[in-house]
Tab-separated table of C-alpha atoms in Angstrom:
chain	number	residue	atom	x	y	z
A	1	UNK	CA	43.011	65.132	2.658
A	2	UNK	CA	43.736	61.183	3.188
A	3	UNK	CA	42.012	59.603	6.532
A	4	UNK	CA	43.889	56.488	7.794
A	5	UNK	CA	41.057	55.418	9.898
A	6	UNK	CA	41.420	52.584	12.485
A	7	UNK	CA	37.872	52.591	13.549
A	8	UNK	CA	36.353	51.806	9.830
A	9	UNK	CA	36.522	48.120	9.783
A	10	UNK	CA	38.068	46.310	10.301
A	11	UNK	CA	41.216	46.304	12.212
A	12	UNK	CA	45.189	48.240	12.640
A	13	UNK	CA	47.339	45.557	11.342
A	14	UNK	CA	49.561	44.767	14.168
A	15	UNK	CA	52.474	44.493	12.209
A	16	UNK	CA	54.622	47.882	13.489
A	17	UNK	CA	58.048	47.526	12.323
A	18	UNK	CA	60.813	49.495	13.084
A	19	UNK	CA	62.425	50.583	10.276
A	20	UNK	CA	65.826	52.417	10.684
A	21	UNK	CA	66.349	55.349	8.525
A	22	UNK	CA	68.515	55.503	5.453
A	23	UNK	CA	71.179	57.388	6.775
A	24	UNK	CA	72.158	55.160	10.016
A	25	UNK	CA	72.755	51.892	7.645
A	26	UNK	CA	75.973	50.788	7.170
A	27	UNK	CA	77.034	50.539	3.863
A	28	UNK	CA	77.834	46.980	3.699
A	29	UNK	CA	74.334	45.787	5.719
A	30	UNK	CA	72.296	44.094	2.943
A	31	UNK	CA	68.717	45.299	3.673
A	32	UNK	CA	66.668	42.073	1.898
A	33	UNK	CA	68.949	40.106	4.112
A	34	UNK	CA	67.551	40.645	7.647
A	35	UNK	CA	63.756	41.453	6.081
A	36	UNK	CA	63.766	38.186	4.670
A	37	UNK	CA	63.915	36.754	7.625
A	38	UNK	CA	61.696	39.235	9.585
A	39	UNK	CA	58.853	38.325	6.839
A	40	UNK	CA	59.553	34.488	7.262
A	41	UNK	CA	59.611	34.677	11.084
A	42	UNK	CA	56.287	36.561	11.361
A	43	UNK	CA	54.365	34.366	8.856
A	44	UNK	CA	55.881	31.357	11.158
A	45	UNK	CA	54.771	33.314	14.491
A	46	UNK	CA	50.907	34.016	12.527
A	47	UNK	CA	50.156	30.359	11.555
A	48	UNK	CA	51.288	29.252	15.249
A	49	UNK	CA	49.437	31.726	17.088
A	50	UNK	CA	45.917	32.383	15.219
A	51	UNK	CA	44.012	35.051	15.662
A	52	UNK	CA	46.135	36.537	18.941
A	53	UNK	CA	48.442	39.465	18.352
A	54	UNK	CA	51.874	39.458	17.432
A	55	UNK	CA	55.207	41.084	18.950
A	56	UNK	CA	58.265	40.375	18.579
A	57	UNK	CA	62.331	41.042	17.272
A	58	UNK	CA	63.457	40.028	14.513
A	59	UNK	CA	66.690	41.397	15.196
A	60	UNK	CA	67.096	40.200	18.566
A	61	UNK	CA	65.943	36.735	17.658
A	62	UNK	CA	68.833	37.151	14.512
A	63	UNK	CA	71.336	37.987	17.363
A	64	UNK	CA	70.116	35.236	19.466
A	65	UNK	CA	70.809	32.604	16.252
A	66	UNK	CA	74.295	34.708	15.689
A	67	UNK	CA	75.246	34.023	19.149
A	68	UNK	CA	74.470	30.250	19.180
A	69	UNK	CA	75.910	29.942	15.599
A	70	UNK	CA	79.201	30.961	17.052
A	71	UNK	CA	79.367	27.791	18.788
A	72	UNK	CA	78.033	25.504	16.310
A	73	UNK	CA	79.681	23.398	13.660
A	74	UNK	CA	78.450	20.539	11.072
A	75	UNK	CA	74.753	20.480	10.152
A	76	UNK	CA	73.724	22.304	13.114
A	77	UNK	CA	76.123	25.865	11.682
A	78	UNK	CA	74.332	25.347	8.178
A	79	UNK	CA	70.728	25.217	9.515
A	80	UNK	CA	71.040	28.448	11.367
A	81	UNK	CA	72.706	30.107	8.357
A	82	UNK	CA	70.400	29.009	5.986
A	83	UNK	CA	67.100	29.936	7.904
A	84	UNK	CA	68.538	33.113	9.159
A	85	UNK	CA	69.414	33.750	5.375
A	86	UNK	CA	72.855	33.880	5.390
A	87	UNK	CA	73.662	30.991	3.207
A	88	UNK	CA	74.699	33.194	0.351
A	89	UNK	CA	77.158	35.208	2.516
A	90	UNK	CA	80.835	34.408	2.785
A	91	UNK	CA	81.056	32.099	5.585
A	92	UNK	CA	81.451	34.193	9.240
A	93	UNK	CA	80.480	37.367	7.246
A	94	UNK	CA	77.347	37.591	9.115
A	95	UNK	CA	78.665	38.128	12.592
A	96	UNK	CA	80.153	41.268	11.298
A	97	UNK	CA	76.855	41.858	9.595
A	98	UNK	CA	74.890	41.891	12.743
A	99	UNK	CA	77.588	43.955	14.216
A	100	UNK	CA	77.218	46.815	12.381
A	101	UNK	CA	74.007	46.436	12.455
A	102	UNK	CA	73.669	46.930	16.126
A	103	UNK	CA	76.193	49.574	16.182
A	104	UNK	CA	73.744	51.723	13.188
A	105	UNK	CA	71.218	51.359	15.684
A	106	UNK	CA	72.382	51.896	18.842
A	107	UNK	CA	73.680	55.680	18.144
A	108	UNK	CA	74.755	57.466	21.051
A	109	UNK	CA	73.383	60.790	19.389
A	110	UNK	CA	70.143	59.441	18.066
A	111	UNK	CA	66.734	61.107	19.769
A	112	UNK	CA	65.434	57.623	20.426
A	113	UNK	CA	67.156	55.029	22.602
A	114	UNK	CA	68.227	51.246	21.317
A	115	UNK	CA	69.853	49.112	24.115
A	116	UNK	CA	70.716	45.739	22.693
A	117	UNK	CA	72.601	43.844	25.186
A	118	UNK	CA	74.010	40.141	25.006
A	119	UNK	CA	74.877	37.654	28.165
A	120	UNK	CA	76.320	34.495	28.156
A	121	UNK	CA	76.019	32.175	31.357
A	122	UNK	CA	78.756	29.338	31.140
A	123	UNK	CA	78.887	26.739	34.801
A	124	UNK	CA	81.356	26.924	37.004
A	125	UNK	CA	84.435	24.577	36.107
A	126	UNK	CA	83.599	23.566	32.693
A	127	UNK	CA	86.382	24.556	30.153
A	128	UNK	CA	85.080	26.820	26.807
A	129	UNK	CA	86.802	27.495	23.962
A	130	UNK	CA	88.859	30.893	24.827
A	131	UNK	CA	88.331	31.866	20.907
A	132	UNK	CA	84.672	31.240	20.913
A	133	UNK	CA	84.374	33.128	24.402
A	134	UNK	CA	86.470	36.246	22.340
A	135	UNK	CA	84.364	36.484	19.444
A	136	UNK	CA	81.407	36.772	21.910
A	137	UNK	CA	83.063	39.890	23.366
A	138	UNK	CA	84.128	40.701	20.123
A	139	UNK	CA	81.038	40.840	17.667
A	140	UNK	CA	78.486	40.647	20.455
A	141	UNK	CA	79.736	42.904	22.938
A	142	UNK	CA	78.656	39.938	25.417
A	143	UNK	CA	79.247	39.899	29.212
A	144	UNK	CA	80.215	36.611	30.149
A	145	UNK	CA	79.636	35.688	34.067
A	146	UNK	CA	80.040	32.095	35.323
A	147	UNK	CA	77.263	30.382	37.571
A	148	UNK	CA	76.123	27.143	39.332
A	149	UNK	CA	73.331	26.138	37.187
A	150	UNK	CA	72.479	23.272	40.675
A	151	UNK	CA	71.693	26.823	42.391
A	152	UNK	CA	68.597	26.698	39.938
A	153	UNK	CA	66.556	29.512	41.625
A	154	UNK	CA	69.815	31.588	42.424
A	155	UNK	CA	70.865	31.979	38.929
A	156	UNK	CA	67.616	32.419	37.393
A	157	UNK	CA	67.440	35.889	39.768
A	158	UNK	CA	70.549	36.664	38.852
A	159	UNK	CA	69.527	36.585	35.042
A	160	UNK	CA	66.656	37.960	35.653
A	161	UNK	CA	68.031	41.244	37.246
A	162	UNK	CA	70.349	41.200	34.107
A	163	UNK	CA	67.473	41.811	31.928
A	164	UNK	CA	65.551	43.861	33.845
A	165	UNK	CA	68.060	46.183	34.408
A	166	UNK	CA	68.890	46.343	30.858
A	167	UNK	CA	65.191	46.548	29.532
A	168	UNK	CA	64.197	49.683	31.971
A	169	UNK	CA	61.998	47.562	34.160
A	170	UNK	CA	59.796	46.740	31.335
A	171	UNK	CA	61.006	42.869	31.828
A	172	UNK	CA	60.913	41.749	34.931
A	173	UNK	CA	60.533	37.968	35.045
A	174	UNK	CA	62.325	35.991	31.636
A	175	UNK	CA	63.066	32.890	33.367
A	176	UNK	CA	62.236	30.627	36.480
A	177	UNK	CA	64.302	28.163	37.997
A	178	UNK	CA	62.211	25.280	36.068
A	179	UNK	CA	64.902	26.612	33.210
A	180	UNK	CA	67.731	25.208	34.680
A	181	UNK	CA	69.030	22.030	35.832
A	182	UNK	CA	72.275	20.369	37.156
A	183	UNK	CA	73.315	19.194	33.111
A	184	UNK	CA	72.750	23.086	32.106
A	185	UNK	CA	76.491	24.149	31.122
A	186	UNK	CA	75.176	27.203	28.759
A	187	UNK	CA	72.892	30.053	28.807
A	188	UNK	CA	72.766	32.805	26.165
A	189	UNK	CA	70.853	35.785	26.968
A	190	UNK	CA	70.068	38.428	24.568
A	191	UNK	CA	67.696	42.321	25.877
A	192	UNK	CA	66.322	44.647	23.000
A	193	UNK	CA	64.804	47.927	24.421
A	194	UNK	CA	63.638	50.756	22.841
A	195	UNK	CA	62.497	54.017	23.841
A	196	UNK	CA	61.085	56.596	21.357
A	197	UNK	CA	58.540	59.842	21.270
A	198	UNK	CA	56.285	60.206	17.904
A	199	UNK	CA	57.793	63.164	16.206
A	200	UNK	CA	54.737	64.740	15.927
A	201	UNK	CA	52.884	64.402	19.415
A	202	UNK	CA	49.346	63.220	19.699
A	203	UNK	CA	47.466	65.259	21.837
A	204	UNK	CA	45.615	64.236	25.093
A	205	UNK	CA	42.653	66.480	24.973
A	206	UNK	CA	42.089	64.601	21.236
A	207	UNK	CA	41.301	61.472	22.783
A	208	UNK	CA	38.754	59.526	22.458
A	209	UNK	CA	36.431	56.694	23.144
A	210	UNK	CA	35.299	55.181	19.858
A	211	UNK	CA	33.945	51.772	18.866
A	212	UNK	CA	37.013	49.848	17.357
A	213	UNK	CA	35.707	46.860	14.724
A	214	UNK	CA	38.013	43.488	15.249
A	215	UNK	CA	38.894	40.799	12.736
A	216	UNK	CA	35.451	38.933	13.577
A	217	UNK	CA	33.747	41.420	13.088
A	218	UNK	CA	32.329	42.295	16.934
A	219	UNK	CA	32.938	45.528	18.264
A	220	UNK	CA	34.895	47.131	21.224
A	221	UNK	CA	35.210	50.757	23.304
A	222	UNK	CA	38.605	51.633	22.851
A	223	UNK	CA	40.076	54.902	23.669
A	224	UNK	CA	41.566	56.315	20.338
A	225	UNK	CA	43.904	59.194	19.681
A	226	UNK	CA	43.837	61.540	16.599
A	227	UNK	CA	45.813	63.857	14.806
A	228	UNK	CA	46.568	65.419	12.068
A	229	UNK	CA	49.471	66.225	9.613
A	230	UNK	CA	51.764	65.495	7.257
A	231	UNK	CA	53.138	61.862	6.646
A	232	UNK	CA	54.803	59.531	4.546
A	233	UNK	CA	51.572	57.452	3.421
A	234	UNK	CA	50.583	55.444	0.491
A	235	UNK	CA	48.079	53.176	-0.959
A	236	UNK	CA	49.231	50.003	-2.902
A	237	UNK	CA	47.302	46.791	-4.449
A	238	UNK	CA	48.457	43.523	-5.054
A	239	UNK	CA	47.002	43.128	-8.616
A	240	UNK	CA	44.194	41.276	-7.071
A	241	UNK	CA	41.317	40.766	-4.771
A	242	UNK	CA	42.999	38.897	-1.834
A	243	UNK	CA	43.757	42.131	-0.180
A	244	UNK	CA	40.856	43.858	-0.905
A	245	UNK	CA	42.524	45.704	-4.075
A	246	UNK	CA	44.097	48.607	-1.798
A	247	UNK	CA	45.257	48.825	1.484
A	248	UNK	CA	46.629	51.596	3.409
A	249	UNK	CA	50.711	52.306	4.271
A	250	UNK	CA	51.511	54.902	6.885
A	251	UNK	CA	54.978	55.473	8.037
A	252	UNK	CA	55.023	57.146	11.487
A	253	UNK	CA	58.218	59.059	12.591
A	254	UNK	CA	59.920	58.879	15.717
A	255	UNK	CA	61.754	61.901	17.056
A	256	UNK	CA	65.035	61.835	15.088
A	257	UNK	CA	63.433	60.246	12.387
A	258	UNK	CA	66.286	57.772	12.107
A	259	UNK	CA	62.762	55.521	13.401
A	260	UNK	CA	59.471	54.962	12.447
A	261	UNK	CA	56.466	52.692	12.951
A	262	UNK	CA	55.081	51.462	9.781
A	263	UNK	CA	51.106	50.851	10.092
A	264	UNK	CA	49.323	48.841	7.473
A	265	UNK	CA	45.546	48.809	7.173
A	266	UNK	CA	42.921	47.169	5.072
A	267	UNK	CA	40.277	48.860	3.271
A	268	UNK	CA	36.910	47.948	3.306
A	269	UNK	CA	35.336	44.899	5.508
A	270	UNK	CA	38.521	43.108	4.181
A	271	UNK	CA	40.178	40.805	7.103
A	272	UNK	CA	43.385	40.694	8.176
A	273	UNK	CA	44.056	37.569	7.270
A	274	UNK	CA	43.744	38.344	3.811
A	275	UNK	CA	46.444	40.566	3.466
A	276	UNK	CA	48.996	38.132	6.122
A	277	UNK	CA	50.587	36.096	3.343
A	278	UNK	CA	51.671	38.613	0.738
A	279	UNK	CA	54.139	40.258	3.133
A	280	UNK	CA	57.510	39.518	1.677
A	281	UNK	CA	60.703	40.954	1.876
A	282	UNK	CA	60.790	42.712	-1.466
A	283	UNK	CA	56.661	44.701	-0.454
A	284	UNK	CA	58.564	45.597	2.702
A	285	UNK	CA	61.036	47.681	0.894
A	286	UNK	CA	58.474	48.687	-1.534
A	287	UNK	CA	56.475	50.182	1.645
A	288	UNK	CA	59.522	51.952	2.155
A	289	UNK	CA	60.550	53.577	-0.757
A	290	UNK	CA	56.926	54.524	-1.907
A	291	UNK	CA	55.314	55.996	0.598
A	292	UNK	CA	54.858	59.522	-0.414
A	293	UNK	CA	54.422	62.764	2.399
A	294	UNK	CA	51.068	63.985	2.339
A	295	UNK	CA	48.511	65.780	5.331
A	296	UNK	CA	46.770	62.597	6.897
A	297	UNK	CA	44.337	62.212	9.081
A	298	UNK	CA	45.245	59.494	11.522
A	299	UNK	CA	43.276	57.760	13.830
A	300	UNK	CA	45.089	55.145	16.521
A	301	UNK	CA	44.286	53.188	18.964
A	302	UNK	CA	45.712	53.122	22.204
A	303	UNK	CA	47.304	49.791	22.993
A	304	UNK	CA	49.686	47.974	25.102
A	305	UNK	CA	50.583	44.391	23.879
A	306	UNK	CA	52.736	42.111	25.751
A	307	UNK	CA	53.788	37.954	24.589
A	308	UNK	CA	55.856	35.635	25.747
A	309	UNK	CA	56.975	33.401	23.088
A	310	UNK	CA	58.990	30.107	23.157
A	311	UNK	CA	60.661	30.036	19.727
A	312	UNK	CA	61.512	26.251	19.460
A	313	UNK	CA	58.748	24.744	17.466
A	314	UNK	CA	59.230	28.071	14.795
A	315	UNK	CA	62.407	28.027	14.827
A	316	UNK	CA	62.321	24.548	13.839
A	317	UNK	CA	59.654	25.048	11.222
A	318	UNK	CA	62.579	27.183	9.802
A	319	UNK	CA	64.518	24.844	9.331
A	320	UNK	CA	66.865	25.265	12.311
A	321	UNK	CA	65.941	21.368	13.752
A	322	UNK	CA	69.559	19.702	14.776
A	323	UNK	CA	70.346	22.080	17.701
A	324	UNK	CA	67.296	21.114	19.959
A	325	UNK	CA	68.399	17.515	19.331
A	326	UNK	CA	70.946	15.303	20.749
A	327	UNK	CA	72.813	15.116	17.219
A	328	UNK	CA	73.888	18.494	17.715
A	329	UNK	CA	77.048	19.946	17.206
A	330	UNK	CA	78.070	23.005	19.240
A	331	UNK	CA	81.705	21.873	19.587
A	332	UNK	CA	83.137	25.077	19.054
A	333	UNK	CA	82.134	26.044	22.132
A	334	UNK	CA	84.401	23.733	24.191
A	335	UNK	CA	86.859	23.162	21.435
A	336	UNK	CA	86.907	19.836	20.941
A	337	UNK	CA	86.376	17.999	17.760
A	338	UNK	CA	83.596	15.902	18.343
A	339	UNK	CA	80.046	16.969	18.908
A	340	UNK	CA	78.266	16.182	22.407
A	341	UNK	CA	76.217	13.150	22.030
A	342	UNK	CA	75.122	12.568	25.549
A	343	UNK	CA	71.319	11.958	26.128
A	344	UNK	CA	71.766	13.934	29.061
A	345	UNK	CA	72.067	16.547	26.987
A	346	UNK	CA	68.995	19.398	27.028
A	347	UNK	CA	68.572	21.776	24.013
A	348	UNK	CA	66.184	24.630	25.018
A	349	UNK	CA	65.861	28.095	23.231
A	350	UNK	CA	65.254	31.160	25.287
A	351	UNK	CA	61.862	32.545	25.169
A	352	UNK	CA	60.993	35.683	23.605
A	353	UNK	CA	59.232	38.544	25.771
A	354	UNK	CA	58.441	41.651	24.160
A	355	UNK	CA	56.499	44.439	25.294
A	356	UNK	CA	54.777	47.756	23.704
A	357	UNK	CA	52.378	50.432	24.324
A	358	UNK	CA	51.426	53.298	22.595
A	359	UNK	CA	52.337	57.147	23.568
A	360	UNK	CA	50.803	60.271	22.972
C-alpha cells in the first residue's frame, strides 16, 4: 500500500489543477496549447510572489486576454497571441478555441458545477464597434450593460453584484471606486466558479490534528483529513537530484470524474522550490497519462486559500507590454483606423481573486 503523506516533510505542493477529463474535450482543443500557458503563468506568479501561496485561473485569465484581444490590432493583437500561445494558430482561431473550451466545461449534465461568465462595461454615449460588440456575445457569451464610469462608486457596486452573484457569494468585493475614473470608456469583467464533491468522501470522524512541516522547515497544528482507497497515483523523477529523485503524483477525482485535483508532493526533506521550475507543459500531460490506479493512503490538509492578484507586471513579463501603454492599439473596439494615442488614456488589467477550501 502507497502513503501520500502531507505531514512527512515537507510540504503539499499547492499547485491543484483542474484537469478536465478526456471525454468532455473537444476534439479540435489542442491540450499543450492552454498548459503552456498555465505552466508559464504560474512560474511568472512564483518568482513574483515568493514563498506565499498560489491560486489562480489560467483559463479565466486566457478568457480575460481573448476578450481584450478582440479589440486589439497592430503590436498590441500579436503580444497577446504570442504570450497566450496562440501564435502558431490560424489567426482568430483561438476565440473559437476558448469557446469550446468553455462549452466542454461548463456541461449542463456534469456532477460538478463550472460557471464562467463574461461582462463588458462600455460608458454611456461613446460609439463601439457593433462587430466587435457581436463577437463578444458571440464567442464569449458576454453581457454587455452601459454605465457612467463619473458615477465611480455607483458602477463599481453594480460590478460588484455582477460577480458576486455569479461566483455564489464567494466574491464579494472585486473592485472599488478607486478603479474608475471620468476617462474610463471600457471595463471587461470575466467570473470562474466551481463547485465540486471528492468522489470518494473524506470522513469527519477521520480528522485530525497533526503537526504539518512548511517549506522552512518550522512546524504547524493543522487539522488533517485521511482516507483511504484507490487512486490514480504515480511516482516520477526528473533524471536528477533537483527534485529530490522522486516525487509523488496523485490525481484526486471529483464526483463525475470529468474533474480532478492533481496533488504533487516531494519526497524526503526536499523543498518546494526545488521541484517549481521543471513544471512544463509536456510533465503536465505526462502527470496525466501516467498516473496509474492503485489503494493509497492519503493524508490532506485542510485549507482555505484566498489572493488577490493584479496581473499587470506578469502579464507584462509575458510579453504582453503595449496594451498598458499609451502606444496601444485597441481600435477595433471603436472601429476606427487609428489607435488611441491620448495621454489621458489609462490601461489597467482587472485583478484576479480566486478563492478555495478544502471539503470533506
Amino acid at each position: 500500500m502507497l502513503i501520500l503523506d502531507v505531514l512527512s516533510p515537507l510540504l503539499l505542493l499547492l499547485l491543484s489543477i483542474l484537469l478536465p477529463g478526456y471525454g468532455c474535450r473537444a476534439a479540435d482543443i489542442p491540450e499543450d496549447t492552454t498548459a503552456e500557458f498555465s505552466a508559464r503563468l504560474y512560474h511568472q506568479l512564483q518568482a513574483a510572489g515568493g514563498q506565499e501561496n498560489i491560486i489562480f485561473s489560467p483559463l479565466s485569465v486566457a478568457v480575460a486576454l481573448g476578450m481584450v484581444e478582440l479589440g486589439a490590432r497592430g503590436a498590441s493583437l500579436e503580444q497577446i497571441r504570442q504570450a497566450v500561445g496562440f501564435s502558431h494558430l490560424l489567426p482568430g482561431a483561438e476565440f473559437s478555441l476558448l469557446q469550446n473550451l468553455t462549452a466542454a466545461l461548463s456541461n449542463d449534465d456534469a456532477r460538478y458545477v463550472i460557471r464562467l461568465a463574461n461582462s463588458l462595461y462600455l460608458q454611456e454615449g461613446v460609439t463601439f464597434n457593433p462587430e466587435f460588440l457581436h463577437l463578444m456575445r458571440k464567442y464569449f457569451r458576454a453581457d454587455v450593460e452601459t454605465v457612467d464610469f463619473s458615477e465611480s462608486a455607483a458602477v463599481a457596486d453594480q460590478i460588484n453584484s455582477w460577480v458576486e452573484n455569479r461566483t455564489e457569494s464567494k466574491i464579494r468585493e472585486l473592485l472599488s471606486a478607486e478603479d474608475f475614473s471620468s476617462v474610463t470608456r471600457l471595463t471587461l469583467v470575466n467570473a470562474i466558479y466551481f463547485r465540486g464533491s471528492w468522489k470518494n468522501q473524506f470522513r469527519p470522524e477521520n480528522t485530525r490534528t497533526f503537526s504539518f512541516s512548511k517549506d522552512d522547515g518550522s512546524e504547524v497544528q493543522t487539522l488533517m483529513m485521511y482516507q483511504q482507497g484507490d487512486f490514480y497515483y504515480g511516482e516520477f523523477s526528473d533524471g536528477s537530484q533537483e527534485a529530490g529523485g522522486v516525487y509523488q503524483v496523485l490525481e484526486m477525482p471529483y464526483e463525475g470524474e470529468d474533474v480532478s485535483m492533481m496533488i504533487v508532493l516531494p519526497r524526503q526533506e526536499v523543498p518546494l522550490a526545488s521541484l517549481e521550475p521543471i513544471i512544463k507543459a509536456p510533465l503536465l500531460e505526462e502527470w496525466a497519462n501516467n498516473v496509474k490506479r492503485q489503494k493509497v493512503e492519503v493524508y490532506l490538509p485542510r485549507f482555505k486559500v484566498e489572493q488577490r492578484i493584479d496581473l499587470r507586471s506578469t502579464l507584462q513579463e509575458l510579453g504582453i507590454k503595449n496594451i498598458f501603454t499609451n502606444d496601444a492599439d485597441l481600435s477595433a473596439m471603436t472601429g476606427l483606423q487609428e489607435p488611441s494615442r491620448s495621454n489621458e488614456r489609462r490601461q489597467s488589467p482587472p485583478p484576479s481573486t480566486c478563492l478555495i477550501k478544502d471539503m470533506m
